[in-house]
Coordinates of N, CA, C and O and ligand atoms in Angstrom, one line a residue:
X1 N 0.9 -1.2 0.0 CA 0.0 0.0 0.0 C 0.9 1.3 0.0 O 1.9 1.3 0.7
X2 N 0.5 2.2 -0.8 CA 1.2 3.5 -0.9 C 0.5 4.5 0.0 O -0.8 4.5 0.0
X3 N 1.2 5.2 0.8 CA 0.6 6.3 1.6 C 1.3 7.6 1.4 O 2.5 7.7 1.1
X4 N 0.5 8.7 1.6 CA 1.1 10.0 1.5 C 0.4 10.8 2.6 O -0.7 10.6 3.0
X5 N 1.2 11.8 3.1 CA 0.7 12.7 4.2 C 0.8 14.1 3.8 O 1.8 14.5 3.1
X6 N -0.1 15.0 4.2 CA -0.1 16.4 3.9 C -0.5 17.2 5.1 O -1.3 16.8 5.9
X7 N -0.1 18.4 5.1 CA -0.5 19.3 6.2 C -1.0 20.7 5.6 O -0.5 21.1 4.5
X8 N -1.9 21.3 6.3 CA -2.4 22.6 5.8 C -2.6 23.6 7.0 O -2.9 23.1 8.1
X9 N -2.5 24.8 6.7 CA -2.8 25.9 7.7 C -3.5 27.0 7.1 O -3.3 27.3 5.9
X10 N -4.3 27.7 7.8 CA -5.0 28.9 7.3 C -5.4 29.8 8.5 O -5.6 29.3 9.6
X11 N -5.5 31.1 8.2 CA -6.1 32.0 9.2 C -6.9 33.1 8.5 O -6.6 33.4 7.3
X12 N -8.0 33.5 9.1 CA -8.8 34.6 8.5 C -9.2 35.5 9.6 O -9.2 35.2 10.8
X13 N -9.4 36.8 9.2 CA -9.6 37.9 10.1 C -11.1 37.9 10.6 O -12.0 37.6 9.8
X14 N -11.3 38.1 11.9 CA -12.6 38.2 12.5 C -13.1 39.6 12.4 O -12.4 40.6 12.8
X15 N -14.3 39.8 11.8 CA -14.9 41.1 11.7 C -16.4 41.0 12.0 O -17.0 39.9 12.0
X16 N -17.0 42.2 12.2 CA -18.5 42.3 12.4 C -19.2 42.1 11.1 O -18.7 42.3 10.0
X17 N -20.5 41.7 11.2 CA -21.3 41.5 10.1 C -20.9 40.6 9.0 O -21.1 40.8 7.8
X18 N -20.2 39.5 9.4 CA -19.9 38.4 8.5 C -20.2 37.1 9.2 O -20.2 37.0 10.4
X19 N -20.6 36.1 8.4 CA -21.0 34.8 9.0 C -19.7 34.1 9.5 O -18.6 34.3 8.9
X20 N -19.9 33.3 10.5 CA -18.8 32.4 10.9 C -19.1 31.0 10.5 O -20.1 30.4 10.9
X21 N -18.3 30.5 9.5 CA -18.6 29.2 8.9 C -17.3 28.4 9.1 O -16.2 28.7 8.7
X22 N -17.5 27.2 9.8 CA -16.4 26.3 10.1 C -16.7 24.9 9.6 O -17.7 24.4 10.1
X23 N -16.0 24.4 8.7 CA -16.3 23.0 8.2 C -17.7 23.0 7.5 O -18.3 22.0 7.6
X24 N -18.1 24.1 6.9 CA -19.4 24.1 6.2 C -20.6 24.3 7.2 O -21.7 24.4 6.7
X25 N -20.3 24.5 8.5 CA -21.4 24.7 9.4 C -21.4 26.2 9.9 O -20.3 26.7 10.3
X26 N -22.5 26.8 9.8 CA -22.7 28.2 10.2 C -22.9 28.2 11.7 O -23.7 27.5 12.3
X27 N -22.0 29.0 12.4 CA -22.0 29.0 13.9 C -22.4 30.4 14.3 O -21.9 31.4 13.9
X28 N -23.4 30.5 15.2 CA -23.8 31.8 15.8 C -22.7 32.4 16.6 O -22.2 31.9 17.5
X29 N -22.4 33.7 16.2 CA -21.4 34.4 17.0 C -21.5 35.9 16.6 O -22.0 36.2 15.5
X30 N -21.0 36.8 17.5 CA -21.1 38.2 17.2 C -20.1 38.6 16.1 O -20.3 39.7 15.5
X31 N -19.1 37.8 15.8 CA -18.2 38.1 14.7 C -18.1 37.0 13.7 O -18.5 35.9 14.1
X32 N -17.6 37.3 12.5 CA -17.5 36.3 11.5 C -16.2 36.5 10.8 O -15.4 37.4 11.1
X33 N -15.9 35.6 9.8 CA -14.6 35.6 9.2 C -14.7 36.3 7.8 O -15.6 36.1 7.1
X34 N -13.6 37.1 7.6 CA -13.5 37.9 6.4 C -12.6 37.2 5.4 O -11.6 36.7 5.7
X35 N -13.1 37.1 4.1 CA -12.3 36.5 3.1 C -13.0 36.6 1.7 O -14.1 37.0 1.7
X36 N -12.2 36.2 0.7 CA -12.8 36.4 -0.6 C -13.9 35.3 -0.8 O -15.0 35.7 -1.4
X37 N -13.7 34.1 -0.4 CA -14.7 33.1 -0.4 C -15.6 33.2 0.9 O -15.6 34.3 1.4
X38 N -16.2 32.2 1.3 CA -16.9 32.2 2.6 C -16.0 32.2 3.8 O -16.5 32.2 5.0
X39 N -14.7 32.2 3.6 CA -13.7 32.3 4.6 C -13.7 31.2 5.6 O -13.4 31.4 6.8
X40 N -14.1 30.0 5.2 CA -14.2 28.8 6.0 C -12.8 28.3 6.3 O -12.2 27.5 5.5
X41 N -12.2 28.8 7.3 CA -10.8 28.6 7.6 C -10.4 27.1 7.8 O -9.3 26.7 7.4
X42 N -11.3 26.4 8.4 CA -11.1 24.9 8.6 C -11.0 24.2 7.3 O -10.1 23.4 7.0
X43 N -12.0 24.5 6.5 CA -12.1 23.8 5.2 C -10.9 24.1 4.3 O -10.3 23.3 3.6
X44 N -10.4 25.4 4.4 CA -9.2 25.8 3.6 C -8.0 25.0 4.1 O -7.2 24.6 3.3
X45 N -7.9 24.8 5.4 CA -6.7 24.1 5.9 C -6.8 22.6 5.5 O -5.7 22.1 5.1
X46 N -8.0 22.1 5.4 CA -8.1 20.7 5.0 C -7.8 20.6 3.5 O -7.1 19.6 3.1
X47 N -8.3 21.5 2.7 CA -8.0 21.5 1.3 C -6.5 21.5 1.0 O -5.9 20.8 0.2
X48 N -5.8 22.4 1.8 CA -4.3 22.4 1.6 C -3.6 21.2 2.1 O -2.6 20.8 1.5
X49 N -4.2 20.5 3.1 CA -3.6 19.2 3.6 C -3.7 18.2 2.5 O -2.8 17.4 2.2
X50 N -4.9 18.1 1.8 CA -5.1 17.2 0.8 C -4.3 17.4 -0.4 O -3.7 16.5 -1.0
X51 N -4.2 18.7 -0.8 CA -3.3 19.1 -2.0 C -1.9 18.8 -1.6 O -1.1 18.2 -2.4
X52 N -1.5 19.1 -0.4 CA -0.1 18.9 0.0 C 0.3 17.4 0.0 O 1.5 17.1 -0.3
X53 N -0.6 16.5 0.3 CA -0.3 15.1 0.4 C 0.2 14.6 -1.0 O 0.9 13.7 -1.1
X54 N -0.3 15.2 -2.1 CA 0.1 14.8 -3.4 C 1.0 15.8 -4.1 O 1.2 15.8 -5.3
X55 N 1.5 16.8 -3.3 CA 2.4 17.8 -3.8 C 1.7 18.5 -5.0 O 2.4 18.8 -6.0
X56 N 0.5 18.9 -4.8 CA -0.3 19.5 -5.9 C -0.4 21.0 -5.8 O -1.2 21.6 -6.5
X57 N 0.4 21.6 -4.9 CA 0.4 23.0 -4.7 C -0.6 23.4 -3.6 O -0.9 22.6 -2.7
X58 N -1.1 24.6 -3.7 CA -2.0 25.0 -2.6 C -3.3 25.6 -3.1 O -3.5 25.8 -4.3
X59 N -4.2 25.9 -2.2 CA -5.6 26.4 -2.5 C -5.6 27.6 -3.5 O -6.4 27.7 -4.3
X60 N -4.6 28.5 -3.2 CA -4.5 29.7 -4.0 C -4.2 29.5 -5.5 O -4.5 30.3 -6.4
X61 N -3.6 28.3 -5.8 CA -3.2 28.0 -7.2 C -4.5 27.6 -8.0 O -4.6 28.0 -9.1
X62 N -5.4 26.9 -7.3 CA -6.7 26.5 -8.0 C -7.8 27.4 -7.9 O -8.7 27.5 -8.7
X63 N -7.9 28.1 -6.7 CA -9.0 29.1 -6.5 C -8.4 30.4 -6.1 O -8.6 30.8 -4.9
X64 N -7.8 31.1 -7.0 CA -7.1 32.4 -6.6 C -8.1 33.5 -6.2 O -9.2 33.6 -6.8
X65 N -7.7 34.2 -5.1 CA -8.6 35.3 -4.7 C -8.9 36.4 -5.7 O -9.8 37.1 -5.6
X66 N -8.0 36.4 -6.7 CA -8.1 37.4 -7.8 C -9.2 37.0 -8.8 O -9.6 37.8 -9.6
X67 N -9.7 35.8 -8.7 CA -10.7 35.3 -9.6 C -12.1 35.5 -9.1 O -12.5 35.0 -8.0
X68 N -12.9 36.4 -9.7 CA -14.2 36.8 -9.2 C -15.2 35.6 -9.0 O -16.1 35.6 -8.2
X69 N -14.9 34.5 -9.7 CA -15.8 33.3 -9.6 C -15.8 32.7 -8.2 O -16.7 32.0 -7.8
X70 N -14.8 33.0 -7.4 CA -14.7 32.4 -6.1 C -15.2 33.3 -5.0 O -15.1 33.0 -3.8
X71 N -15.7 34.5 -5.4 CA -16.2 35.5 -4.5 C -17.4 34.9 -3.7 O -18.4 34.5 -4.4
X72 N -17.3 34.8 -2.4 CA -18.4 34.3 -1.6 C -18.6 32.8 -1.8 O -19.6 32.3 -1.4
X73 N -17.6 32.1 -2.4 CA -17.8 30.7 -2.7 C -18.0 29.9 -1.5 O -17.4 30.1 -0.5
X74 N -18.8 28.9 -1.6 CA -19.0 27.9 -0.5 C -17.7 27.0 -0.6 O -17.5 26.3 -1.5
X75 N -16.9 27.0 0.5 CA -15.6 26.3 0.5 C -15.8 24.8 0.4 O -14.9 24.1 0.0
X76 N -17.0 24.3 0.8 CA -17.2 22.9 0.6 C -17.1 22.5 -0.8 O -16.8 21.3 -1.2
X77 N -17.5 23.4 -1.7 CA -17.4 23.1 -3.2 C -15.9 23.0 -3.6 O -15.6 22.2 -4.5
X78 N -15.1 23.8 -3.0 CA -13.7 23.7 -3.3 C -13.1 22.4 -2.8 O -12.3 21.7 -3.5
X79 N -13.5 22.0 -1.6 CA -13.1 20.7 -1.0 C -13.5 19.5 -1.9 O -12.8 18.6 -2.1
X80 N -14.8 19.6 -2.4 CA -15.3 18.6 -3.2 C -14.5 18.4 -4.5 O -14.1 17.3 -4.9
X81 N -14.1 19.6 -5.1 CA -13.3 19.6 -6.3 C -11.9 19.0 -6.0 O -11.4 18.2 -6.9
X82 N -11.3 19.3 -4.9 CA -10.0 18.8 -4.6 C -10.0 17.3 -4.3 O -9.2 16.5 -4.7
X83 N -11.1 16.9 -3.6 CA -11.3 15.5 -3.3 C -11.4 14.7 -4.7 O -10.9 13.6 -4.8
X84 N -12.1 15.3 -5.6 CA -12.2 14.6 -6.9 C -10.9 14.5 -7.6 O -10.6 13.5 -8.2
X85 N -10.0 15.5 -7.5 CA -8.7 15.5 -8.1 C -7.9 14.3 -7.5 O -7.2 13.6 -8.2
X86 N -8.1 14.1 -6.2 CA -7.4 13.0 -5.5 C -7.9 11.7 -6.0 O -7.1 10.8 -6.3
X87 N -9.2 11.5 -6.1 CA -9.8 10.3 -6.5 C -9.4 10.0 -8.0 O -9.1 8.8 -8.3
X88 N -9.3 11.0 -8.8 CA -8.9 10.8 -10.2 C -7.5 10.3 -10.3 O -7.2 9.6 -11.3
X89 N -6.7 10.5 -9.3 CA -5.3 10.0 -9.3 C -5.2 8.7 -8.6 O -4.1 8.2 -8.4
X90 N -6.4 8.1 -8.2 CA -6.4 6.8 -7.6 C -6.2 6.7 -6.1 O -6.0 5.7 -5.5
X91 N -6.3 7.9 -5.5 CA -6.0 8.0 -4.0 C -7.3 8.1 -3.2 O -8.3 8.6 -3.7
X92 N -7.3 7.6 -2.0 CA -8.4 7.7 -1.1 C -7.9 8.3 0.2 O -6.8 8.1 0.6
X93 N -8.8 9.0 0.9 CA -8.5 9.6 2.2 C -8.5 8.5 3.3 O -9.6 7.8 3.4
X94 N -7.5 8.3 4.0 CA -7.4 7.4 5.1 C -8.1 8.1 6.3 O -9.0 7.7 6.9
X95 N -7.5 9.3 6.7 CA -8.1 10.1 7.7 C -7.6 11.5 7.6 O -6.6 11.8 7.0
X96 N -8.4 12.4 8.3 CA -8.0 13.8 8.4 C -8.0 14.2 9.9 O -8.9 13.7 10.6
X97 N -7.1 14.9 10.3 CA -7.2 15.5 11.7 C -7.0 17.0 11.6 O -6.2 17.5 10.7
X98 N -7.6 17.7 12.5 CA -7.5 19.2 12.4 C -7.6 19.8 13.8 O -8.1 19.2 14.7
X99 N -7.2 21.0 13.9 CA -7.3 21.9 15.1 C -7.8 23.2 14.7 O -7.3 23.8 13.7
X100 N -8.9 23.7 15.3 CA -9.3 25.1 15.1 C -8.8 25.9 16.3 O -9.0 25.5 17.5
X101 N -8.2 27.0 16.1 CA -7.7 27.9 17.2 C -8.5 29.1 17.3 O -8.5 30.0 16.4
X102 N -9.4 29.2 18.3 CA -10.3 30.3 18.4 C -10.5 30.6 19.9 O -10.8 29.7 20.7
X103 N -10.5 31.9 20.3 CA -10.7 32.3 21.6 C -12.2 32.1 22.0 O -12.5 31.7 23.1
X104 N -13.0 32.5 21.1 CA -14.5 32.4 21.2 C -15.0 32.2 19.8 O -14.4 32.6 18.8
X105 N -16.2 31.7 19.6 CA -17.1 31.1 20.6 C -16.6 29.7 21.1 O -15.7 29.2 20.4
X106 N -17.3 29.2 22.0 CA -17.0 27.8 22.4 C -17.4 26.9 21.3 O -18.6 26.9 20.8
X107 N -16.5 26.1 20.8 CA -16.8 25.3 19.6 C -17.2 23.8 20.0 O -17.7 23.1 19.1
X108 N -17.0 23.4 21.2 CA -17.4 22.0 21.6 C -18.8 21.6 21.2 O -18.9 20.5 20.6
X109 N -19.8 22.5 21.3 CA -21.1 22.0 20.9 C -21.3 21.8 19.4 O -22.3 21.2 19.0
X110 N -20.3 22.3 18.6 CA -20.5 22.2 17.2 C -19.6 21.2 16.5 O -19.7 20.9 15.3
X111 N -18.6 20.6 17.3 CA -17.6 19.7 16.7 C -18.2 18.5 16.0 O -17.9 18.2 14.9
X112 N -19.2 17.9 16.6 CA -19.8 16.7 16.0 C -20.5 17.0 14.7 O -20.5 16.3 13.7
X113 N -21.2 18.1 14.7 CA -21.9 18.6 13.5 C -20.9 18.8 12.4 O -21.2 18.5 11.2
X114 N -19.8 19.5 12.7 CA -18.8 19.7 11.7 C -18.2 18.4 11.2 O -18.1 18.2 9.9
X115 N -17.9 17.5 12.0 CA -17.4 16.2 11.6 C -18.4 15.4 10.7 O -18.0 14.9 9.7
X116 N -19.6 15.5 11.1 CA -20.7 14.8 10.3 C -20.8 15.4 8.9 O -20.9 14.7 7.9
X117 N -20.7 16.8 8.9 CA -20.9 17.5 7.6 C -19.7 17.2 6.6 O -19.9 16.9 5.5
X118 N -18.5 17.2 7.2 CA -17.3 16.9 6.3 C -17.3 15.5 5.9 O -17.0 15.1 4.8
X119 N -17.7 14.6 6.8 CA -17.7 13.1 6.5 C -18.7 12.8 5.4 O -18.4 12.1 4.5
X120 N -19.9 13.5 5.5 CA -20.9 13.3 4.5 C -20.4 13.7 3.1 O -20.6 13.0 2.1
X121 N -19.8 14.9 3.1 CA -19.3 15.5 1.8 C -18.3 14.6 1.2 O -18.2 14.4 0.0
X122 N -17.4 14.0 2.0 CA -16.3 13.2 1.5 C -16.6 11.8 1.4 O -15.7 11.0 1.0
X123 N -17.8 11.3 1.8 CA -18.1 9.9 1.7 C -17.3 9.1 2.7 O -17.0 8.0 2.4
X124 N -17.0 9.7 3.8 CA -16.2 9.0 4.9 C -17.1 8.8 6.1 O -18.2 9.4 6.2
X125 N -16.6 8.1 7.1 CA -17.2 7.9 8.4 C -16.7 9.1 9.2 O -15.5 9.5 9.1
X126 N -17.5 9.6 10.1 CA -17.1 10.7 11.0 C -15.8 10.3 11.8 O -15.0 11.1 12.2
X127 N -15.6 9.0 12.0 CA -14.5 8.5 12.8 C -13.2 8.8 12.0 O -12.1 8.7 12.6
X128 N -13.3 9.1 10.7 CA -12.1 9.4 9.9 C -11.8 10.9 9.9 O -10.8 11.3 9.3
X129 N -12.6 11.7 10.5 CA -12.5 13.1 10.5 C -12.3 13.6 12.0 O -13.2 13.7 12.7
X130 N -11.1 14.0 12.3 CA -10.8 14.6 13.6 C -10.9 16.1 13.6 O -10.3 16.7 12.7
X131 N -11.7 16.7 14.4 CA -11.8 18.1 14.5 C -11.6 18.5 16.0 O -12.4 18.0 16.9
X132 N -10.6 19.2 16.3 CA -10.4 19.6 17.7 C -10.4 21.1 17.8 O -10.3 21.8 16.8
X133 N -10.6 21.7 19.0 CA -10.7 23.1 19.1 C -9.8 23.5 20.4 O -9.8 22.8 21.4
X134 N -9.1 24.6 20.2 CA -8.4 25.1 21.4 C -8.4 26.6 21.4 O -8.7 27.2 20.3
X135 N -8.2 27.2 22.5 CA -7.9 28.7 22.5 C -6.4 28.9 22.4 O -5.7 28.0 22.5
X136 N -6.1 30.2 22.2 CA -4.6 30.5 22.2 C -4.2 31.2 23.5 O -3.2 31.9 23.5
X137 N -5.0 30.9 24.6 CA -4.7 31.4 25.9 C -4.5 32.9 25.9 O -3.7 33.5 26.6
X138 N -5.3 33.6 25.0 CA -5.2 35.1 25.0 C -3.9 35.6 24.3 O -3.8 36.9 24.2
X139 N -3.1 34.8 23.7 CA -1.8 35.2 23.1 C -2.0 35.4 21.6 O -2.6 34.6 21.0
X140 N -1.3 36.4 21.1 CA -1.2 36.5 19.7 C -2.5 37.0 19.0 O -3.5 37.2 19.7
X141 N -2.5 37.0 17.7 CA -3.7 37.5 17.0 C -5.0 36.7 17.2 O -6.1 37.2 17.4
X142 N -4.8 35.3 17.3 CA -6.0 34.5 17.6 C -6.4 34.8 19.0 O -7.6 34.8 19.3
X143 N -5.5 34.9 19.9 CA -5.8 35.1 21.4 C -6.5 36.5 21.6 O -7.3 36.6 22.5
X144 N -6.2 37.5 20.8 CA -6.8 38.8 20.8 C -8.1 38.8 20.1 O -8.7 39.9 19.9
X145 N -8.5 37.7 19.5 CA -9.8 37.6 18.7 C -9.7 38.5 17.5 O -10.7 39.0 17.0
X146 N -8.5 38.6 16.9 CA -8.4 39.3 15.6 C -8.7 38.3 14.5 O -8.9 38.7 13.3
X147 N -8.6 37.1 14.8 CA -8.8 36.1 13.7 C -9.0 34.7 14.3 O -8.9 34.5 15.5
X148 N -9.3 33.7 13.4 CA -9.4 32.3 13.8 C -8.5 31.6 12.8 O -8.5 31.9 11.6
X149 N -7.7 30.6 13.3 CA -6.8 29.9 12.5 C -7.2 28.4 12.6 O -7.9 27.9 13.5
X150 N -6.6 27.6 11.6 CA -6.9 26.2 11.6 C -5.7 25.4 11.0 O -5.0 26.0 10.1
X151 N -5.4 24.3 11.6 CA -4.4 23.4 11.1 C -5.0 22.0 10.7 O -6.0 21.6 11.4
X152 N -4.5 21.4 9.7 CA -5.1 20.1 9.3 C -3.9 19.2 8.8 O -3.0 19.7 8.2
X153 N -4.1 17.9 9.0 CA -3.2 16.9 8.4 C -4.2 15.9 7.7 O -5.3 15.6 8.2
X154 N -3.7 15.3 6.6 CA -4.5 14.3 5.9 C -3.6 13.2 5.5 O -2.4 13.4 5.0
X155 N -4.1 11.9 5.6 CA -3.4 10.8 5.2 C -4.1 10.2 4.0 O -5.3 10.0 4.1
X156 N -3.4 9.9 2.9 CA -4.0 9.3 1.7 C -3.4 8.0 1.5 O -2.2 7.8 1.8
X157 N -4.2 7.1 0.9 CA -3.6 5.8 0.5 C -4.2 5.3 -0.8 O -5.2 5.7 -1.3
X158 N -3.4 4.4 -1.5 CA -3.9 3.7 -2.7 C -3.2 2.4 -2.8 O -2.2 2.1 -2.1
X159 N -3.8 1.5 -3.5 CA -3.4 0.1 -3.6 C -2.5 -0.2 -4.7 O -2.4 -1.4 -5.1
X160 N -1.8 0.8 -5.3 CA -0.8 0.4 -6.3 C 0.3 1.4 -6.3 O 0.2 2.4 -5.6
Ligands
MG201 MG1 -8.4 30.8 3.5

């Protein structure tokens, strides 16, 4: 069996009057994330982990912020496209693990919903999708609630 591993990171700025979407799930909060697409920082980190596993570049290569067609884009569509690229090359996702770094809101009540949403989209079991949340203990830009960041790793496998 052939295996590959990839990692991804992303951060988006927190601002008023924007939705907070993490892993395709809209979360009630006084602030939301700013970005060219829907600014789904978790999904972007996962997309980069998947691309990275096959050394296919990064999210900006395929969905550049300069391209108006990605304005307000649902990031789950980007994830679906990247998943298709992987499958076209004969690879399958073994598992994904991720961490969201956010001072607020409390994400624990949303973790299972996010895992279920991503698993459904990718045709995986929720057991294959790890989503964890931590604060930054008040330190740095995420600690000051200037933004939310996310890290992800993905393991891919194929039988040839
Ligand atoms: Mg991003």
